[in-house]
XYZ file of C-alpha atoms in Angstrom:
775
model
C -49.809 -26.892 -31.993
C -49.090 -27.810 -35.366
C -51.237 -26.328 -38.070
C -52.602 -22.648 -38.508
C -55.835 -24.251 -40.216
C -56.113 -26.958 -37.811
C -60.002 -27.453 -36.839
C -58.491 -28.640 -33.306
C -57.577 -24.739 -33.040
C -60.959 -23.869 -32.350
C -60.901 -26.318 -29.314
C -57.904 -24.640 -27.816
C -59.354 -20.839 -28.329
C -62.895 -22.117 -26.886
C -61.410 -23.647 -23.706
C -59.117 -20.737 -23.150
C -62.039 -18.326 -23.668
C -63.907 -20.401 -21.171
C -61.076 -20.470 -18.348
C -60.738 -16.675 -18.718
C -64.407 -15.812 -18.116
C -64.709 -18.187 -15.116
C -63.948 -15.934 -11.986
C -63.429 -19.005 -9.468
C -61.154 -21.102 -11.555
C -58.178 -18.791 -12.416
C -58.957 -15.191 -10.915
C -56.764 -12.415 -11.825
C -54.711 -14.614 -14.370
C -55.343 -14.402 -18.040
C -54.232 -17.706 -20.473
C -52.640 -16.850 -23.606
C -51.287 -19.133 -26.269
C -49.001 -19.076 -29.376
C -49.049 -21.444 -32.184
C -46.159 -23.043 -34.174
C -46.341 -24.815 -37.372
C -43.949 -27.524 -37.499
C -45.095 -29.085 -41.509
C -44.242 -32.409 -39.853
C -40.714 -31.641 -40.461
C -38.163 -32.383 -38.079
C -36.295 -28.846 -38.765
C -39.355 -27.104 -38.039
C -40.016 -29.024 -35.026
C -36.843 -28.026 -33.504
C -37.047 -24.559 -34.672
C -40.387 -24.207 -33.156
C -39.197 -25.952 -29.473
C -36.264 -23.464 -29.555
C -38.341 -20.401 -30.244
C -40.600 -21.237 -27.392
C -37.191 -21.097 -24.988
C -36.205 -17.835 -26.713
C -37.376 -14.387 -26.698
C -40.158 -13.342 -29.091
C -37.981 -12.046 -31.968
C -34.611 -13.502 -31.475
C -33.755 -17.333 -31.112
C -31.809 -17.368 -28.140
C -32.323 -20.286 -25.816
C -32.203 -19.584 -22.191
C -32.887 -16.134 -22.887
C -36.501 -14.731 -22.673
C -36.684 -10.933 -21.954
C -40.932 -10.985 -22.249
C -41.460 -11.059 -18.744
C -45.451 -10.446 -19.122
C -45.346 -14.062 -21.282
C -44.682 -17.025 -19.090
C -44.519 -20.428 -20.502
C -46.584 -23.001 -18.381
C -46.997 -25.830 -20.993
C -46.683 -26.952 -24.503
C -49.440 -28.432 -26.633
C -48.125 -31.372 -28.826
C -49.977 -32.365 -31.720
C -50.845 -35.568 -34.079
C -47.303 -36.472 -35.397
C -45.594 -38.890 -33.341
C -42.244 -37.856 -34.694
C -42.518 -34.368 -34.065
C -44.006 -35.103 -30.806
C -40.696 -36.904 -29.757
C -38.373 -34.236 -31.024
C -40.343 -31.693 -29.102
C -40.484 -33.541 -25.908
C -36.561 -34.310 -26.251
C -35.907 -30.496 -25.964
C -38.361 -29.219 -23.713
C -37.891 -32.375 -21.395
C -34.264 -30.622 -20.586
C -36.068 -27.309 -19.168
C -38.880 -29.611 -17.555
C -41.465 -27.762 -19.029
C -45.027 -29.657 -19.152
C -46.043 -30.730 -22.546
C -49.617 -31.748 -23.054
C -49.411 -34.347 -26.337
C -53.302 -34.368 -27.476
C -52.919 -36.547 -30.510
C -49.285 -38.860 -30.174
C -49.764 -42.529 -29.380
C -46.316 -43.407 -29.496
C -45.178 -45.875 -27.137
C -42.138 -43.834 -26.360
C -43.763 -40.766 -24.653
C -44.975 -43.364 -22.219
C -41.628 -44.145 -20.759
C -41.557 -41.553 -17.559
C -37.630 -42.029 -17.164
C -37.057 -40.710 -20.539
C -39.711 -38.286 -20.812
C -40.933 -37.143 -17.260
C -42.478 -34.120 -18.255
C -44.841 -35.334 -20.792
C -48.598 -35.942 -20.382
C -50.713 -37.492 -22.993
C -54.587 -36.654 -23.324
C -54.831 -39.945 -25.673
C -55.307 -43.187 -23.590
C -52.701 -46.123 -24.148
C -52.812 -47.972 -27.503
C -53.128 -51.675 -25.839
C -57.093 -51.034 -25.032
C -57.094 -50.267 -28.951
C -55.557 -53.333 -29.784
C -57.609 -55.494 -27.709
C -60.945 -53.599 -28.871
C -59.954 -54.364 -32.407
C -59.728 -58.170 -31.434
C -62.973 -57.662 -29.799
C -64.335 -56.180 -32.941
C -63.471 -59.205 -34.946
C -64.778 -61.929 -32.689
C -68.077 -60.305 -32.256
C -68.424 -60.121 -36.025
C -66.981 -63.628 -36.635
C -64.365 -62.058 -39.053
C -61.358 -64.703 -39.485
C -59.819 -63.429 -42.589
C -58.363 -59.979 -42.782
C -55.550 -57.701 -44.055
C -53.268 -55.501 -42.520
C -51.976 -51.743 -43.635
C -49.680 -50.513 -41.312
C -47.574 -47.093 -41.538
C -44.120 -47.525 -42.653
C -42.393 -46.855 -39.540
C -41.237 -47.915 -36.131
C -44.522 -46.986 -34.652
C -46.270 -49.359 -37.418
C -43.717 -52.049 -36.908
C -44.626 -52.271 -33.127
C -48.411 -52.280 -33.886
C -47.945 -55.284 -36.129
C -45.874 -57.359 -33.921
C -48.723 -56.666 -31.008
C -51.530 -57.233 -32.933
C -50.680 -60.220 -34.712
C -50.358 -62.511 -31.989
C -53.496 -61.505 -30.329
C -55.118 -62.261 -33.450
C -53.814 -65.691 -33.599
C -54.365 -66.222 -29.885
C -57.976 -65.688 -30.750
C -58.401 -67.713 -34.034
C -58.053 -64.933 -36.771
C -55.874 -64.944 -39.613
C -54.187 -61.991 -41.085
C -54.447 -62.353 -45.316
C -51.837 -60.006 -46.007
C -49.771 -57.090 -44.172
C -48.704 -54.514 -46.379
C -46.854 -51.314 -45.590
C -48.779 -47.737 -46.408
C -47.177 -45.966 -49.414
C -45.189 -42.496 -48.889
C -46.282 -39.439 -50.458
C -44.405 -39.818 -53.790
C -41.554 -37.373 -54.664
C -39.428 -36.817 -57.709
C -36.336 -39.296 -56.206
C -39.269 -41.856 -54.800
C -41.581 -41.979 -58.277
C -40.602 -45.729 -58.866
C -40.456 -47.064 -55.420
C -44.212 -45.295 -55.010
C -44.991 -47.176 -57.901
C -43.620 -50.164 -57.239
C -45.379 -50.063 -53.813
C -49.091 -48.677 -55.575
C -48.512 -52.020 -57.596
C -48.415 -54.432 -54.734
C -50.731 -52.650 -52.267
C -53.472 -52.575 -55.123
C -52.622 -56.410 -55.871
C -53.136 -57.370 -52.030
C -56.421 -55.778 -51.662
C -57.940 -56.606 -54.882
C -56.904 -60.271 -54.770
C -57.602 -61.329 -51.112
C -60.815 -62.731 -49.958
C -60.329 -60.890 -46.929
C -63.243 -58.235 -46.536
C -62.050 -56.447 -43.908
C -58.689 -54.581 -43.746
C -57.149 -52.911 -40.906
C -55.233 -49.333 -41.100
C -52.560 -48.077 -38.390
C -50.841 -45.230 -38.841
C -50.957 -41.257 -37.768
C -52.258 -38.269 -40.355
C -48.991 -37.668 -41.587
C -47.611 -41.363 -42.001
C -51.116 -42.447 -44.106
C -50.756 -39.345 -46.543
C -49.563 -41.813 -49.140
C -52.656 -44.343 -48.768
C -55.175 -41.621 -48.802
C -53.562 -40.537 -52.224
C -53.611 -43.847 -53.408
C -57.182 -44.548 -52.587
C -58.005 -41.289 -54.047
C -56.294 -42.178 -57.120
C -57.726 -45.837 -57.514
C -61.024 -45.702 -56.087
C -62.408 -42.296 -56.787
C -65.007 -43.953 -58.936
C -65.247 -47.484 -58.705
C -66.339 -48.954 -55.088
C -63.348 -51.043 -53.238
C -65.974 -53.205 -51.655
C -64.018 -53.750 -48.345
C -64.901 -52.712 -44.828
C -61.976 -50.459 -43.411
C -61.095 -50.248 -39.748
C -58.877 -47.305 -38.989
C -57.304 -46.698 -35.532
C -57.543 -43.563 -33.834
C -54.017 -42.289 -34.769
C -55.274 -41.161 -38.419
C -57.136 -38.263 -38.038
C -59.114 -37.532 -41.218
C -60.237 -33.966 -40.208
C -56.677 -32.581 -39.230
C -55.693 -31.356 -43.000
C -58.481 -29.673 -44.406
C -56.653 -28.729 -47.868
C -56.241 -32.465 -48.153
C -59.898 -33.543 -47.091
C -60.754 -32.971 -50.900
C -59.740 -36.369 -51.862
C -62.333 -38.800 -51.981
C -63.846 -40.471 -48.976
C -65.930 -42.944 -51.087
C -63.662 -45.944 -50.019
C -64.591 -45.533 -46.326
C -68.502 -45.645 -46.926
C -69.404 -48.623 -44.302
C -66.026 -48.372 -42.471
C -65.304 -48.496 -38.544
C -63.116 -46.280 -36.782
C -61.740 -46.013 -33.216
C -61.446 -42.668 -31.912
C -60.398 -40.803 -28.813
C -63.329 -40.821 -26.504
C -65.478 -37.714 -27.183
C -68.667 -36.146 -25.611
C -70.967 -32.944 -26.664
C -69.471 -30.111 -25.185
C -72.152 -27.375 -23.828
C -71.809 -24.132 -25.401
C -69.082 -25.455 -28.285
C -71.966 -25.279 -31.083
C -72.561 -21.520 -29.950
C -69.124 -20.112 -30.073
C -68.625 -21.570 -33.444
C -71.551 -19.895 -34.963
C -70.572 -16.465 -33.106
C -66.884 -16.942 -35.152
C -66.334 -14.041 -37.510
C -62.952 -12.953 -39.760
C -64.115 -9.431 -39.146
C -64.879 -9.477 -35.515
C -63.040 -6.678 -33.632
C -61.309 -9.189 -31.181
C -60.425 -11.503 -34.194
C -57.231 -13.247 -34.381
C -55.259 -13.851 -37.116
C -55.822 -17.658 -36.979
C -59.343 -17.230 -37.623
C -58.902 -15.278 -40.559
C -56.967 -18.087 -41.734
C -59.024 -20.746 -41.045
C -61.761 -18.965 -42.582
C -59.920 -18.470 -45.609
C -58.950 -22.116 -45.741
C -62.446 -23.400 -45.402
C -64.681 -21.302 -47.388
C -62.111 -20.665 -50.068
C -62.535 -16.613 -50.000
C -60.422 -13.629 -49.612
C -60.241 -11.911 -46.061
C -60.728 -7.936 -46.682
C -57.691 -5.870 -45.333
C -55.251 -9.071 -45.438
C -52.749 -10.769 -46.996
C -55.391 -13.912 -47.537
C -56.713 -13.611 -51.009
C -57.617 -15.879 -54.056
C -57.278 -15.696 -57.565
C -60.883 -15.571 -58.270
C -61.094 -12.197 -55.909
C -64.065 -13.835 -53.909
C -64.441 -12.092 -50.646
C -65.445 -13.715 -47.519
C -68.561 -11.811 -46.120
C -68.396 -12.921 -42.570
C -71.799 -14.484 -42.672
C -71.019 -17.840 -43.828
C -71.788 -20.518 -41.770
C -69.647 -23.552 -40.528
C -72.481 -25.559 -40.207
C -73.132 -25.571 -43.751
C -69.601 -26.957 -44.682
C -69.520 -30.944 -45.733
C -68.419 -33.203 -43.276
C -65.035 -33.712 -44.674
C -64.291 -30.183 -44.305
C -65.567 -29.325 -40.653
C -67.744 -30.822 -38.092
C -69.817 -28.900 -35.705
C -68.710 -31.533 -32.873
C -65.375 -31.781 -31.359
C -63.372 -34.850 -32.845
C -61.596 -37.340 -30.451
C -58.270 -34.978 -30.545
C -60.071 -31.606 -30.151
C -61.817 -33.241 -26.802
C -58.347 -34.296 -26.121
C -57.254 -30.640 -26.311
C -60.122 -29.028 -24.296
C -59.542 -31.511 -21.516
C -55.712 -30.877 -21.778
C -56.606 -26.910 -21.668
C -58.683 -27.364 -18.511
C -56.197 -29.802 -16.774
C -53.342 -27.358 -16.860
C -55.847 -24.553 -15.485
C -56.925 -26.775 -12.636
C -53.002 -27.591 -12.124
C -52.322 -24.013 -12.116
C -55.202 -23.043 -9.896
C -53.796 -25.670 -7.335
C -50.216 -24.220 -7.747
C -51.467 -20.608 -7.169
C -53.162 -21.970 -3.859
C -50.413 -23.940 -2.497
C -47.851 -22.232 -0.536
C -44.943 -23.776 -2.157
C -45.608 -22.419 -5.662
C -42.508 -24.289 -6.922
C -43.090 -26.866 -10.375
C -46.142 -27.199 -12.026
C -45.490 -31.071 -12.314
C -46.578 -32.259 -8.995
C -49.964 -30.601 -9.459
C -50.435 -31.512 -12.974
C -49.542 -35.276 -12.267
C -52.440 -35.210 -9.345
C -54.958 -33.060 -11.409
C -58.506 -34.626 -10.949
C -61.667 -33.098 -11.844
C -64.904 -33.407 -13.766
C -65.086 -31.349 -17.241
C -68.742 -29.594 -18.495
C -69.600 -32.900 -20.416
C -69.820 -34.756 -17.114
C -66.389 -37.135 -17.612
C -63.978 -37.663 -15.422
C -60.342 -36.236 -16.113
C -57.081 -37.436 -14.721
C -53.875 -39.036 -15.573
C -52.775 -42.602 -14.463
C -49.404 -43.420 -13.405
C -48.293 -43.019 -16.768
C -49.297 -39.568 -17.714
C -51.817 -41.052 -20.238
C -55.648 -40.174 -20.175
C -58.114 -42.204 -18.681
C -60.558 -42.071 -21.480
C -61.504 -44.772 -23.624
C -62.021 -45.201 -27.387
C -65.366 -44.572 -29.163
C -66.270 -46.680 -32.531
C -67.634 -44.810 -35.111
C -69.351 -45.881 -38.421
C -68.943 -44.057 -41.508
C -71.438 -42.953 -43.442
C -70.218 -41.650 -46.695
C -72.435 -39.634 -49.380
C -71.723 -39.274 -52.831
C -70.624 -35.604 -52.868
C -67.965 -37.090 -50.307
C -69.670 -35.333 -47.178
C -69.932 -37.581 -44.706
C -71.361 -38.354 -40.901
C -69.617 -40.517 -38.473
C -72.218 -42.614 -36.102
C -70.823 -43.501 -32.687
C -71.893 -47.474 -32.511
C -69.719 -48.968 -29.754
C -67.172 -48.219 -26.928
C -63.670 -49.632 -25.588
C -63.504 -48.574 -22.074
C -60.433 -49.808 -20.012
C -62.123 -48.729 -16.893
C -65.023 -51.107 -17.202
C -65.790 -54.242 -15.087
C -63.851 -57.039 -16.964
C -65.912 -58.327 -19.883
C -68.171 -54.934 -20.457
C -64.806 -53.282 -21.420
C -66.295 -53.807 -25.004
C -69.920 -52.967 -26.198
C -71.070 -52.344 -29.977
C -74.326 -51.930 -31.673
C -75.534 -54.602 -34.137
C -74.136 -54.263 -37.494
C -72.664 -57.249 -39.317
C -70.631 -57.101 -42.448
C -69.040 -60.109 -43.425
C -65.016 -61.278 -43.828
C -64.133 -64.703 -43.789
C -62.077 -66.902 -46.405
C -64.349 -69.512 -46.248
C -67.984 -69.509 -45.618
C -69.034 -70.935 -42.044
C -69.598 -74.631 -41.805
C -73.124 -75.724 -41.565
C -74.503 -77.224 -38.242
C -73.223 -80.665 -38.111
C -69.772 -80.172 -39.864
C -66.408 -79.580 -38.680
C -63.948 -77.685 -40.553
C -60.612 -79.686 -42.160
C -57.567 -78.045 -42.641
C -56.483 -77.174 -46.194
C -52.759 -78.208 -46.308
C -50.604 -75.123 -46.909
C -53.144 -72.522 -46.471
C -53.666 -70.493 -42.994
C -56.048 -71.768 -40.310
C -58.893 -69.753 -41.381
C -59.205 -71.328 -45.052
C -60.689 -74.688 -44.328
C -63.038 -77.129 -46.044
C -66.270 -78.361 -44.514
C -66.558 -82.128 -43.436
C -69.547 -83.923 -41.512
C -69.062 -84.653 -38.042
C -68.028 -88.135 -37.239
C -70.694 -90.278 -35.389
C -71.478 -89.525 -32.282
C -69.833 -85.797 -32.294
C -71.754 -82.641 -32.851
C -70.682 -79.231 -34.106
C -72.677 -76.727 -32.164
C -71.498 -73.396 -33.447
C -73.499 -72.062 -36.371
C -70.715 -69.377 -37.546
C -67.847 -71.199 -37.240
C -66.709 -74.986 -36.198
C -63.778 -74.394 -34.154
C -63.269 -78.072 -33.088
C -65.529 -81.427 -32.988
C -67.021 -81.989 -29.376
C -68.044 -84.974 -27.836
C -71.505 -85.143 -26.282
C -71.246 -86.004 -22.445
C -71.784 -89.656 -22.019
C -75.778 -89.130 -21.008
C -75.983 -87.428 -24.308
C -76.244 -87.759 -28.272
C -76.142 -85.892 -31.234
C -79.421 -85.298 -32.926
C -80.136 -85.966 -36.555
C -78.349 -82.507 -38.149
C -75.552 -83.257 -35.119
C -75.782 -79.733 -34.553
C -76.592 -80.040 -30.599
C -77.032 -83.014 -28.057
C -80.236 -84.514 -26.545
C -80.649 -86.584 -23.799
C -80.358 -90.263 -24.316
C -83.340 -92.540 -24.096
C -83.375 -95.036 -20.710
C -83.677 -98.292 -22.192
C -84.530 -101.347 -20.329
C -87.108 -104.046 -20.871
C -90.422 -103.224 -19.196
C -93.973 -104.386 -18.626
C -95.199 -101.570 -20.831
C -93.750 -102.148 -24.035
C -95.168 -104.994 -26.046
C -91.756 -107.249 -25.698
C -91.820 -107.182 -21.873
C -95.938 -107.373 -21.697
C -96.026 -110.518 -23.802
C -93.045 -112.299 -21.835
C -94.593 -111.385 -18.896
C -98.257 -112.916 -19.663
C -96.517 -116.214 -20.784
C -94.440 -116.644 -17.706
C -98.094 -115.727 -15.626
C -99.552 -118.179 -17.800
C -97.202 -121.083 -17.507
C -96.879 -120.322 -13.930
C -100.837 -121.029 -13.819
C -100.765 -123.978 -16.097
C -97.942 -125.429 -13.683
C -100.294 -124.196 -10.508
C -103.273 -126.413 -11.977
C -100.674 -129.553 -12.750
C -99.603 -129.242 -9.162
C -103.241 -129.202 -7.950
C -104.160 -131.972 -10.411
C -101.371 -133.802 -8.797
C -102.238 -133.174 -5.086
C -105.874 -134.127 -5.904
C -105.117 -137.403 -7.502
C -102.177 -138.247 -5.181
C -103.757 -141.719 -4.501
C -103.984 -143.041 -7.972
C -101.629 -145.345 -9.614
C -100.203 -142.884 -12.213
C -99.246 -140.570 -9.603
C -97.822 -143.236 -7.471
C -95.931 -144.948 -9.816
C -94.058 -141.598 -10.755
C -92.590 -140.782 -7.137
C -95.177 -138.355 -6.296
C -92.851 -136.429 -3.782
C -90.398 -135.884 -6.748
C -93.541 -134.584 -8.787
C -94.177 -132.471 -6.107
C -90.871 -130.868 -5.944
C -90.503 -130.594 -9.919
C -93.447 -128.920 -10.018
C -93.409 -126.544 -7.581
C -89.433 -125.486 -8.905
C -91.114 -125.138 -12.145
C -93.786 -122.737 -10.847
C -90.730 -121.022 -9.126
C -88.637 -120.903 -12.740
C -91.744 -119.069 -14.635
C -91.948 -116.757 -11.554
C -88.571 -115.723 -11.172
C -88.768 -114.675 -14.773
C -90.807 -111.570 -13.734
C -87.770 -110.716 -11.781
C -85.740 -109.805 -15.204
C -88.777 -107.279 -16.256
C -88.362 -103.723 -15.291
C -85.896 -101.409 -14.528
C -82.913 -102.876 -12.592
C -82.484 -102.102 -9.063
C -79.922 -103.351 -6.549
C -81.916 -105.862 -4.986
C -83.392 -107.272 -8.516
C -79.942 -107.444 -9.834
C -78.773 -109.443 -6.959
C -81.935 -112.099 -7.318
C -81.935 -112.629 -10.957
C -79.355 -114.873 -11.764
C -79.109 -116.284 -8.273
C -82.517 -117.267 -7.902
C -82.739 -118.660 -11.350
C -79.729 -120.746 -11.164
C -80.830 -122.267 -7.471
C -84.257 -122.929 -8.631
C -83.390 -124.485 -12.096
C -81.012 -126.482 -9.956
C -83.626 -127.912 -8.148
C -85.765 -128.819 -11.191
C -82.757 -130.695 -13.360
C -81.625 -132.246 -9.841
C -85.131 -133.416 -8.987
C -85.439 -134.979 -13.040
C -81.886 -136.400 -12.295
C -83.160 -138.387 -9.231
C -86.220 -139.151 -11.319
C -84.079 -140.931 -14.125
C -81.976 -142.739 -11.396
C -84.819 -143.862 -9.392
C -86.372 -145.239 -12.923
C -83.059 -147.143 -13.550
C -82.565 -148.456 -9.820
C -86.202 -149.873 -10.214
C -85.688 -151.693 -13.205
C -82.464 -153.291 -11.573
C -84.221 -154.117 -8.401
C -86.918 -156.315 -10.197
C -83.919 -158.630 -11.406
C -83.277 -162.187 -8.875
C -80.477 -161.835 -6.218
C -79.771 -158.091 -6.564
C -78.910 -155.883 -3.570
C -80.446 -152.472 -5.399
C -83.506 -152.955 -3.577
C -81.883 -151.208 -0.483
C -81.468 -147.984 -2.845
C -84.894 -147.667 -3.427
C -86.888 -145.104 -1.769
C -87.163 -141.380 -0.509
C -84.062 -141.152 0.992
C -82.066 -141.527 -2.295
C -84.303 -138.945 -4.286
C -84.024 -136.532 -1.200
C -80.283 -136.843 -1.197
C -79.641 -136.543 -5.010
C -81.788 -133.312 -5.032
C -80.871 -131.741 -1.964
C -76.985 -132.331 -2.544
C -77.215 -130.945 -5.826
C -79.139 -127.887 -4.905
C -76.662 -127.228 -2.238
C -73.948 -127.614 -4.471
C -75.401 -124.497 -6.676
C -76.540 -122.535 -3.463
C -72.210 -122.699 -2.723
C -71.580 -121.532 -6.176
C -73.843 -118.589 -6.009
C -72.844 -117.833 -2.297
C -69.402 -117.373 -3.521
C -70.537 -115.082 -6.281
C -72.477 -112.806 -3.990
C -69.658 -112.615 -1.302
C -66.824 -111.783 -3.671
C -68.383 -109.966 -6.714
C -72.237 -109.655 -6.591
C -74.124 -108.350 -9.585
C -74.939 -104.543 -9.760
C -77.159 -102.212 -11.555
C -74.690 -100.451 -14.751
C -75.374 -97.836 -16.985
C -74.060 -98.662 -20.895
C -73.953 -95.504 -22.452
C -71.625 -96.414 -25.537
C -73.221 -99.605 -26.884
C -76.379 -98.210 -28.521
C -76.433 -94.908 -30.097
C -79.058 -92.499 -28.685
C -79.825 -95.017 -25.659
C -78.187 -95.430 -22.214
C -78.724 -99.403 -21.475
C -80.064 -99.754 -18.054
C -78.928 -103.622 -17.167
C -77.391 -105.588 -14.341
C -73.932 -106.181 -14.657
C -72.958 -109.617 -13.288
C -69.710 -108.745 -11.569
C -67.929 -111.874 -11.964
C -68.731 -113.502 -15.397
C -67.002 -116.651 -14.323
C -69.421 -117.080 -11.565
C -72.360 -116.592 -14.004
C -70.878 -118.888 -16.033
C -70.089 -121.420 -13.007
C -73.956 -121.428 -12.584
C -74.787 -122.093 -16.091
C -72.155 -124.612 -16.499
C -73.435 -126.732 -13.181
C -76.877 -126.533 -14.612
C -75.466 -127.538 -17.930
C -73.790 -130.507 -16.048
C -76.749 -131.812 -14.364
C -79.088 -131.955 -17.764
C -76.284 -133.761 -19.321
C -75.895 -136.361 -16.680
C -79.688 -136.922 -16.845
C -80.147 -136.942 -20.435
C -77.288 -139.562 -20.670
C -78.897 -141.538 -17.657
C -82.074 -141.305 -19.404
C -80.980 -142.179 -22.802
C -79.596 -145.388 -21.708
C -82.612 -146.335 -19.917
C -84.778 -145.547 -22.955
C -85.341 -149.344 -23.740
C -86.179 -150.610 -20.625
C -89.926 -152.409 -20.227
C -92.832 -150.169 -21.026
C -93.808 -150.111 -17.246
C -90.648 -148.329 -16.564
C -90.524 -146.013 -20.336
C -90.961 -142.434 -18.200
C -87.182 -142.487 -19.232
C -87.979 -141.795 -22.591
C -89.906 -138.518 -21.524
C -87.421 -137.615 -19.337
C -85.031 -138.079 -22.332
C -86.650 -136.050 -24.579
C -86.989 -133.160 -22.363
C -83.779 -133.094 -21.020
C -83.022 -132.817 -25.109
C -85.287 -129.976 -25.095
C -83.615 -128.331 -22.087
C -80.061 -128.638 -23.462
C -81.057 -127.404 -26.897
C -82.529 -124.248 -25.521
C -79.243 -123.354 -23.230
C -76.950 -124.500 -25.795
C -78.496 -121.727 -28.735
C -79.142 -119.005 -25.330
C -75.240 -118.756 -25.054
C -74.235 -117.467 -28.354
C -77.799 -115.772 -28.551
C -77.167 -113.934 -25.479
C -73.301 -112.640 -25.993
C -74.498 -111.395 -29.349
C -77.109 -108.941 -27.633
C -77.319 -106.131 -25.685
C -79.874 -104.196 -23.663
C -83.100 -105.258 -23.120
C -82.952 -107.953 -26.001
C -80.527 -109.542 -24.274
C -82.549 -109.752 -21.265
C -85.316 -110.895 -23.321
C -83.288 -113.715 -24.737
C -82.757 -115.228 -21.022
C -86.516 -114.699 -20.289
C -87.279 -116.832 -23.556
C -84.791 -119.650 -22.396
C -85.995 -119.643 -18.898
C -89.541 -120.265 -20.147
C -88.826 -122.138 -22.798
C -86.773 -124.522 -21.105
C -89.327 -124.598 -17.992
C -92.631 -125.346 -20.159
C -90.137 -128.345 -22.174
C -89.789 -129.979 -18.881
C -93.360 -129.434 -17.703
C -95.051 -130.602 -21.197
C -92.462 -133.559 -22.010
C -92.753 -135.142 -18.438
C -96.427 -133.588 -16.887
C -98.980 -133.487 -19.707
C -99.110 -137.066 -20.924
C -99.843 -138.078 -17.287
C -102.430 -135.145 -17.367
C -103.997 -136.659 -20.601
C -104.484 -140.215 -18.545
C -105.879 -138.533 -15.380
C -108.364 -136.238 -17.220
C -109.535 -137.864 -20.054
C -108.479 -141.561 -19.994
C -108.895 -142.488 -16.287
C -109.994 -145.568 -17.224
C -106.321 -146.345 -17.997
C -105.119 -144.708 -14.849
C -105.775 -148.126 -12.811
C -103.423 -150.799 -11.436
C -104.494 -153.456 -13.278
C -103.284 -151.385 -16.671
C -100.096 -150.533 -14.922
C -99.260 -154.285 -14.262
C -100.315 -155.051 -17.842
C -98.019 -152.522 -19.144
C -100.429 -150.887 -21.155
C -99.789 -147.547 -19.537
C -97.359 -145.182 -21.255
C -95.384 -144.395 -18.152
C -94.924 -146.794 -15.236
């Protein structure tokens, strides 16, 4: 052991007393102990080590004449360097060494130190626990203070990459100042000033401290000098290496800076009977050992009668003092992590000795100590792993320091490397903040500040179409899935609305109503022509072509309904092809009527041979041939690259445009181009025939109807290309209705006017006299 007045000694005494009172664990065997002080000095450590190997009064290594005292194991304390020095000497003699507080990585090297067993866990889970702690509280801007030795350097080199991988930045890294001596006064002042500047000028609200009790004495003095009255305003996180209770004489230094601190500590549990054992301690008890008197003298600052342990004011120890009355800075009634490690270490040696004495070989203790495994009185399972390290984890403690420097440590979390993956780290909710820059609001993303660490950033609005869905920190801009879009605050994705021209919305309802209205009107005109099929005006206008034209116009109005509603596979195939073929029939019928008018005029001239071209055969041939050519274009289109339903998720923000992809745009424009060609030919022929005698003046109405038709479809193309979604569909429906209505109105309404309102003009005499507006 290291210190006479160390409270950890009480855990050692308690464990040995319990073992000696157990009739089954080590029957007929009494455990004892010797305590040597190292004073954190290499010389004293070597001296104590050689003394253990020598007779009681003379330092003669390899010679021990005290046959009644047999050395079974050696316990080493908190100093990393002293543990290594002791392990180097005792390892030569293969004496088991139980380290209850040293975390030095070298002691894990079983090749160099095969005789060392550590009651403390590996440091790696502690480093991982530090990172998890930062992540849990979203601390991205922290300071590091490490001991000025090899262990501190290794800690920094191990922890920094882990922090960087998890987007946690280090504001500063400083070394803990050494306890000043006369020769180091200037160096201490410089270190003191640099550390004070780093702590006070940084925006980091969290400072991680690494080091053992010895190496951090200078830091504790620094805090006592600078922050005894004024609060530091930082959250301190200390590692398990720093044991605040191990040196009572120095615990008079202030602990106020550590109010609210979080510390990692070797796992401990409440050991049954320990508090009762502490209450029975008395420096004057008959079986009292000298170490209890020294301990009493130190913690109660009194003189022990009949001993050399006196104080100047002459106050004597009554023996009725209670340890429970001491402030937490002086003594805690509960076992600390190191005390718990000592307790478990003593029992591990006892169980190994029990196995050794029960075996037939009775050789070395090592094989039995290596394989020891038992449940202690607190219910924890104790064993060593393949590196001779304890299986214990780390407790996370929250410090509450009162104005009189007394304190309590409350367990708020745990880091258990044996737990299932993802469950190693647990902590209760307490949320101090430590960031370089306040978190970006939802919908904002961080932008890097030139020349500054990653954790210092500016906040800029997320670009359109992207979101920032982390309220505390915006690590990156996240594109929404294609079927979702950012809400108004740009902090989450919401489903896009399916957008297509439906019957339920006003635009779709109005267009469908007009389509049905024009269809009904066309049906009435067709019925009227059929009813008055023998009248002069119907017969004079080639009634068969009029029937075909009216029927095709009726289908044109009805085919516009196919464009309304959610596109499907069948509707996409029918839309453009049906429209193209039906309109080709309509326009070719108009072309046939126009050519018939011209030929009829030519046939009236004497000596002409045009009469043989007149008749149904010519008109039918024109309609059928022109329509079949369009059917051929559509057949090729459907056979090679047919239209299909498609979802456009990018053209309109917040909407999914449900539309028909035309497949081959070239085929679509060939269909439109062919209809335009027929319309232009019809317009040209009708325009040339506009000055024919009144008997044949239907060419004037055809000219005007083709002018309306061409105007509609010429304006359709740029409008169609400049719109998207349902409005593009609405433009095409409007063009179909407008051009069809133009043909119906210009060609058939004047005739209906005569049939219904002026039947007196619907006679052969009027037709012959040229009074009729049409032949």
